[in-house]
Short mmCIF file of C-alpha atoms in Angstrom, two decimals:
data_model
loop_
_atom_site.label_atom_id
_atom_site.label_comp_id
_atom_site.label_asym_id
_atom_site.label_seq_id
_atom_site.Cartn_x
_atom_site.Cartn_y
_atom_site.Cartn_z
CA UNK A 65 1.09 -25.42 -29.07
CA UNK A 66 -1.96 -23.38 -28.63
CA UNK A 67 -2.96 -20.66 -31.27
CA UNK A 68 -3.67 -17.13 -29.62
CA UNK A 69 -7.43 -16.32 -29.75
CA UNK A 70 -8.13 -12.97 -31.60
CA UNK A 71 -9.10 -10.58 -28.65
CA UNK A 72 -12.34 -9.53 -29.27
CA UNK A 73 -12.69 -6.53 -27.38
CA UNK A 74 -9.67 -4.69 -28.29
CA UNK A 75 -10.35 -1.53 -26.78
CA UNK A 76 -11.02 -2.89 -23.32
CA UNK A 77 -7.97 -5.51 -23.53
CA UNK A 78 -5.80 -2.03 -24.60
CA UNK A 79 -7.54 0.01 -21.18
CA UNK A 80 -6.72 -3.07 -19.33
CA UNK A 81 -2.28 -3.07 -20.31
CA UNK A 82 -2.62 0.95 -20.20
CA UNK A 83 -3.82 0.35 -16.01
CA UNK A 84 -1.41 -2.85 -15.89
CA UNK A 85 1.39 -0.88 -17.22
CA UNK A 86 0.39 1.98 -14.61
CA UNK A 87 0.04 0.04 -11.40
CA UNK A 88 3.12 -1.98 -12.29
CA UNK A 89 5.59 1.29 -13.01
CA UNK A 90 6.38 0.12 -16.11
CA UNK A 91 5.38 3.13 -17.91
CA UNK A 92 3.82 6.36 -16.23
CA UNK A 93 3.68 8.60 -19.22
CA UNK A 94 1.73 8.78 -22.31
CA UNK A 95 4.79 8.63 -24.82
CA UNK A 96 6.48 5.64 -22.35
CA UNK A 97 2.68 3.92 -22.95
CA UNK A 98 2.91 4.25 -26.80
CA UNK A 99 6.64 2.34 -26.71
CA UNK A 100 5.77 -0.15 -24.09
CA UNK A 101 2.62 -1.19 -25.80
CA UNK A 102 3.38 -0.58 -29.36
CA UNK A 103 0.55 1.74 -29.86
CA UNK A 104 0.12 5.05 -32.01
CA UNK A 105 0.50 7.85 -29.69
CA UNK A 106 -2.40 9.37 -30.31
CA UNK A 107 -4.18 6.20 -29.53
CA UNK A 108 -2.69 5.61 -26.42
CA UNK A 109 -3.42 9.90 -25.81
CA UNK A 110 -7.29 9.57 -26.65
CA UNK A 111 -7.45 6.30 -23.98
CA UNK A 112 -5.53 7.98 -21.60
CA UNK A 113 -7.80 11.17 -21.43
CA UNK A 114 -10.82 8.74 -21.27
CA UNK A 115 -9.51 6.30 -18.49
CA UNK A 116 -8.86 10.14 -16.76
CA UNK A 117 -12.39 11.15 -17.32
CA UNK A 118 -13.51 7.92 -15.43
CA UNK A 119 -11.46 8.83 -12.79
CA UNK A 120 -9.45 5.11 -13.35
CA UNK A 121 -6.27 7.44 -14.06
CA UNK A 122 -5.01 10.30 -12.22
CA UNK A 123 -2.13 12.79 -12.85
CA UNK A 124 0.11 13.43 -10.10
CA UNK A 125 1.74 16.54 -9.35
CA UNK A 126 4.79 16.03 -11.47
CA UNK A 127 2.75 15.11 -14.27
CA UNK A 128 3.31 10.91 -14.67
CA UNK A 129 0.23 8.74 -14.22
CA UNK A 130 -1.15 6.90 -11.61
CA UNK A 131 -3.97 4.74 -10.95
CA UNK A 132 -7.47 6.83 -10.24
CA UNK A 133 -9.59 6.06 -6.76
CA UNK A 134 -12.31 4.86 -9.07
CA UNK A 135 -10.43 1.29 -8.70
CA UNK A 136 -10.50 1.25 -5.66
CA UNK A 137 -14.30 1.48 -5.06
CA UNK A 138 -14.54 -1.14 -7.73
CA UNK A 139 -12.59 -4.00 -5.97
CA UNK A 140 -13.47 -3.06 -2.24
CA UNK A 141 -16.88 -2.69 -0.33
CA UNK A 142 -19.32 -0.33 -2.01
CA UNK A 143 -19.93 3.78 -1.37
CA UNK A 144 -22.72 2.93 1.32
CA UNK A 145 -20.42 0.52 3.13
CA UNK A 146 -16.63 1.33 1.95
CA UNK A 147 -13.92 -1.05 3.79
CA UNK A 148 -11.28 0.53 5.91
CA UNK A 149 -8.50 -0.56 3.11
CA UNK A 150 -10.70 1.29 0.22
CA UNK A 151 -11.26 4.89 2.62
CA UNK A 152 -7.60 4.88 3.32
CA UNK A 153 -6.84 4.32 -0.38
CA UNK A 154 -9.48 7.19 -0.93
CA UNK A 155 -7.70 9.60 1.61
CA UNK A 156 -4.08 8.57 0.79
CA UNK A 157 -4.92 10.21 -2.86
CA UNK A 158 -5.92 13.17 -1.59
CA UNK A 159 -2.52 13.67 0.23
CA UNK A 160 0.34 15.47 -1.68
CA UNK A 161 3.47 13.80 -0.41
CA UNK A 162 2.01 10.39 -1.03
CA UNK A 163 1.90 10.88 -5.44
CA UNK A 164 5.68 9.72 -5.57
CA UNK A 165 5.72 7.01 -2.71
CA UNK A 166 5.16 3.42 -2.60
CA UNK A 167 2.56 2.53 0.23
CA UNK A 168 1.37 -0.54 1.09
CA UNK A 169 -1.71 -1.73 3.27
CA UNK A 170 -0.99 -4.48 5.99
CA UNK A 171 -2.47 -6.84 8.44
CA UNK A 172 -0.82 -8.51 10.77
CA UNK A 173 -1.60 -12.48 10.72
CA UNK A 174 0.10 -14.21 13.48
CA UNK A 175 3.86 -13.92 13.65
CA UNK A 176 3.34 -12.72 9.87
CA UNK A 177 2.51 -9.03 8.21
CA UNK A 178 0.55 -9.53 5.18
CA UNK A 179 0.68 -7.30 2.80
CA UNK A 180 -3.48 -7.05 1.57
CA UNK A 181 -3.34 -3.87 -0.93
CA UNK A 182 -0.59 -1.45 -2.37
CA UNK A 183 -0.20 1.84 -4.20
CA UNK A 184 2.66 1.92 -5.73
CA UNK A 185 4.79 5.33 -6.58
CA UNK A 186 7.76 6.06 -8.36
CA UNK A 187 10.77 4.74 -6.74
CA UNK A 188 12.60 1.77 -7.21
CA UNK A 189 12.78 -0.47 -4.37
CA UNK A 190 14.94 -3.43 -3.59
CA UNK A 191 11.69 -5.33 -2.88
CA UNK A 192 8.46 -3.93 -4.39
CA UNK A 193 5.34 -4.61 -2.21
CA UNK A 194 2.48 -6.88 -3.53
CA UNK A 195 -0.86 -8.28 -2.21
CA UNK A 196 -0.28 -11.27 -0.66
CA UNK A 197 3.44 -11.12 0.30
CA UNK A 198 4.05 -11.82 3.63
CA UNK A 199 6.80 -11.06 6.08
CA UNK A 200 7.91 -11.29 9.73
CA UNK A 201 5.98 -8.62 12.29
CA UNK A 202 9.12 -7.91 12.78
CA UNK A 203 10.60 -6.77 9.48
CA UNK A 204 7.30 -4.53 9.14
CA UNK A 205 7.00 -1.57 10.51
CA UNK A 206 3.08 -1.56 10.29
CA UNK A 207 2.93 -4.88 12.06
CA UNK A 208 5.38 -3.04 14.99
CA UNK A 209 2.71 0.19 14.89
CA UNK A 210 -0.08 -2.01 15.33
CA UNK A 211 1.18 -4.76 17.93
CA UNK A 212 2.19 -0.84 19.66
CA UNK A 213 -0.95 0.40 19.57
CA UNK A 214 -2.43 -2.08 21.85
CA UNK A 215 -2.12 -3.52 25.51
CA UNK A 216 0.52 -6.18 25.70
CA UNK A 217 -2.20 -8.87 26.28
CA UNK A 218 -3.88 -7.41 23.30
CA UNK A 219 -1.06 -8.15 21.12
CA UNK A 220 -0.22 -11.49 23.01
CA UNK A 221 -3.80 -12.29 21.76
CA UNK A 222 -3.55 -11.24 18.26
CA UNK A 223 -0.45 -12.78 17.61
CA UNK A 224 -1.46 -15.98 18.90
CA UNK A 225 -4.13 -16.39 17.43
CA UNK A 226 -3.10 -17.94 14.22
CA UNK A 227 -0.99 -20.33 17.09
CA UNK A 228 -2.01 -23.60 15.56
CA UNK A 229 -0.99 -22.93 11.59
CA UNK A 230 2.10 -21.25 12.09
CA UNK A 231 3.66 -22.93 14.94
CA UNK A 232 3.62 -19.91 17.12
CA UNK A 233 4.98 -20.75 20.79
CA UNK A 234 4.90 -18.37 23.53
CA UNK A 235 8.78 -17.89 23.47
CA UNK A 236 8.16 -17.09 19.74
CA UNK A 237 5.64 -14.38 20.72
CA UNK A 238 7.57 -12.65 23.39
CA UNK A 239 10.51 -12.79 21.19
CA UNK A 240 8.55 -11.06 18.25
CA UNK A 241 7.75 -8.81 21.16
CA UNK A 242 10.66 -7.98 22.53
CA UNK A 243 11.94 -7.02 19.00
CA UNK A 244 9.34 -5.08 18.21
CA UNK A 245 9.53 -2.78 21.23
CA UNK A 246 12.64 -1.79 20.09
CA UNK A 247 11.54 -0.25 16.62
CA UNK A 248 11.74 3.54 16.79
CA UNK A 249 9.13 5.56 17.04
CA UNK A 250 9.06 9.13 15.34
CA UNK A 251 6.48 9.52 17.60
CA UNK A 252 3.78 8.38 19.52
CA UNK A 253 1.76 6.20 16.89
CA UNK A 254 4.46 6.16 13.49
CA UNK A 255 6.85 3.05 13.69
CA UNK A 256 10.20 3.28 11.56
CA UNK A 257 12.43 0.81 10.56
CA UNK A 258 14.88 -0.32 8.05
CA UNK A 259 13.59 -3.67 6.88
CA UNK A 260 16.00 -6.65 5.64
CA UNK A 261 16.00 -5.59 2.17
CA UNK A 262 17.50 -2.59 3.39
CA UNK A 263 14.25 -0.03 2.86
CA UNK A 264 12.94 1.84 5.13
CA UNK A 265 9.54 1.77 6.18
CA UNK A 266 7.10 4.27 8.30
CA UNK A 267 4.33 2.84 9.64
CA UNK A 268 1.36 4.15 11.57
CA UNK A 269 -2.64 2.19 12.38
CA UNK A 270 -5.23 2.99 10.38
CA UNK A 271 -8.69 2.76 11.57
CA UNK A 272 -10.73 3.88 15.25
CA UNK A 273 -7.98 2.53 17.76
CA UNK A 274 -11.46 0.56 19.55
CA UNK A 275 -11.56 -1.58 15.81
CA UNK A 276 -10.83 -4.96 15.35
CA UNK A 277 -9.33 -4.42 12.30
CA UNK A 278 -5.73 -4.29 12.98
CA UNK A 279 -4.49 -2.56 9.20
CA UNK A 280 -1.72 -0.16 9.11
CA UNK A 281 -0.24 1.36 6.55
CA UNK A 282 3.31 1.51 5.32
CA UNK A 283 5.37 4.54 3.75
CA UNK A 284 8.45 2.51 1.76
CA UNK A 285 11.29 4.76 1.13
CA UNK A 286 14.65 3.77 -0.71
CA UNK A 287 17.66 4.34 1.62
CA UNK A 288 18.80 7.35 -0.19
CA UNK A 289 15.43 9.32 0.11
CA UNK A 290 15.45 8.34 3.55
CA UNK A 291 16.60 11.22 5.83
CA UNK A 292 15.38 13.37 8.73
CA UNK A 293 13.43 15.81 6.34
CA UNK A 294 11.43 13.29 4.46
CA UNK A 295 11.02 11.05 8.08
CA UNK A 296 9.09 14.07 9.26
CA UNK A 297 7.25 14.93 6.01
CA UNK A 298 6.15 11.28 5.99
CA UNK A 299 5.36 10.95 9.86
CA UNK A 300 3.13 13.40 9.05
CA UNK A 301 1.56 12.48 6.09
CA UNK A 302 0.70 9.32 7.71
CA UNK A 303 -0.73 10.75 10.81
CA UNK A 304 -3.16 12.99 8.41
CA UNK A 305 -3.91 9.89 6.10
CA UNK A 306 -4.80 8.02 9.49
CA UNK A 307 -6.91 10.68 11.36
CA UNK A 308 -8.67 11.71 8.06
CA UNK A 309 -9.77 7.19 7.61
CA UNK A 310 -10.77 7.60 11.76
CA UNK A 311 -12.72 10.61 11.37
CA UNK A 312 -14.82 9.39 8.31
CA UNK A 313 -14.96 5.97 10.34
#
């Protein structure tokens, strides 16, 4: 049995649960901070107001924490050359409606979305989105808004193209197809569905629609904050969050 090192930087080990607890929901408030991590209140307070100042924490508009937009220009591309994922994150906390939604950032791989970044908000979900989870095209409603954004021979070709690795036949792709030209659209560009885990998802393509990078991103919404008031709030949320990323292209 292994003895536990002393941590030697204590103060950046304690920044580092504070933005753990954060991005994980655990705890969103200072006083839920001080009981999650057994810390003095005023510690976790004075840590709080500096990880603010550093723009690594934001407040949202009812008052719990979230992660800043510092982060993400730390783990994506640079300010000269952002990536698409990193100006969308950018935008998307600059948008309102967004503070108390999950939304996660996908690409589709073959017959496969996967799921490459996420902000997570406030609500419980049956399945909470994380980098690197993958799922059918056709239990994503990003992969549907992307593989509709494009010629059918456009989306023959991206599917296909991971052909070899996953098995992909072209019975499997116009299957995937025909499924996902049957997901709803709000309108012309925002895909909904109700995904098997029973949340619903709005998702619209992010980017110049001449890119190569086929990323969409994905409102998740518990069924019972799913309804027609909050599917148009959303729709257009996302259309904002995805001309704003285009126009700053």
């Amino acid at each position: 049995m292994g003895i536990e090192q002393p941590r030697r930087t204590p103060a950046v080990h304690r920044a580092v649960d504070v933005l753990d607890a954060v991005s994980h929901n655990v705890a969103t408030t200072p006083a839920a901070l001080a009981a999650e991590l057994t810390m003095a209140k005023s510690s976790i307070g004075d840590l709080v107001e500096a990880l603010e100042v550093e723009n690594l924490l934001r407040r949202a508009i009812n008052g719990n924490l979230r992660l800043g937009v510092r982060l993400a220009a730390t783990t994506a591309g640079t300010s000269q050359d952002p990536t698409l994922v990193e100006r969308a994150l950018r935008v998307l906390g600059q948008i309102a409606f967004f503070d108390s939604h999950t939304v996660s950032f996908v690409r589709v791989v073959g017959l496969h979305a996967l799921c490459v970044d996420v902000r997570m908000g406030q609500h419980p979900l049956a399945l909470t989105p994380r980098p690197g989870q993958s799922r059918p095209v056709t239990d994503s409603a990003g992969a549907a808004a992307v593989l509709r954004s494009v010629p059918e021979r456009a989306a023959r070709e991206l599917v296909g193209q991971y052909a070899d690795h996953q098995g992909i036949t072209p019975q499997s792709i116009q299957d995937a197809l025909t499924v996902i030209a049957a997901v709803d659209h709000n309108d012309a560009r925002v895909a909904r569905l109700t995904d098997s885990y029973g949340i619903v998802q709005l998702g619209i393509r992010v980017g110049a629609d001449n890119s190569d990078d086929h990323i969409a991103a994905v409102l998740h919404l518990p069924d019972r904050l799913a309804g027609p008031a909050t599917f148009l709030r959303g729709s257009a949320a996302l259309t904002d969050l995805a001309d704003t990323v285009s126009s700053r292209a």
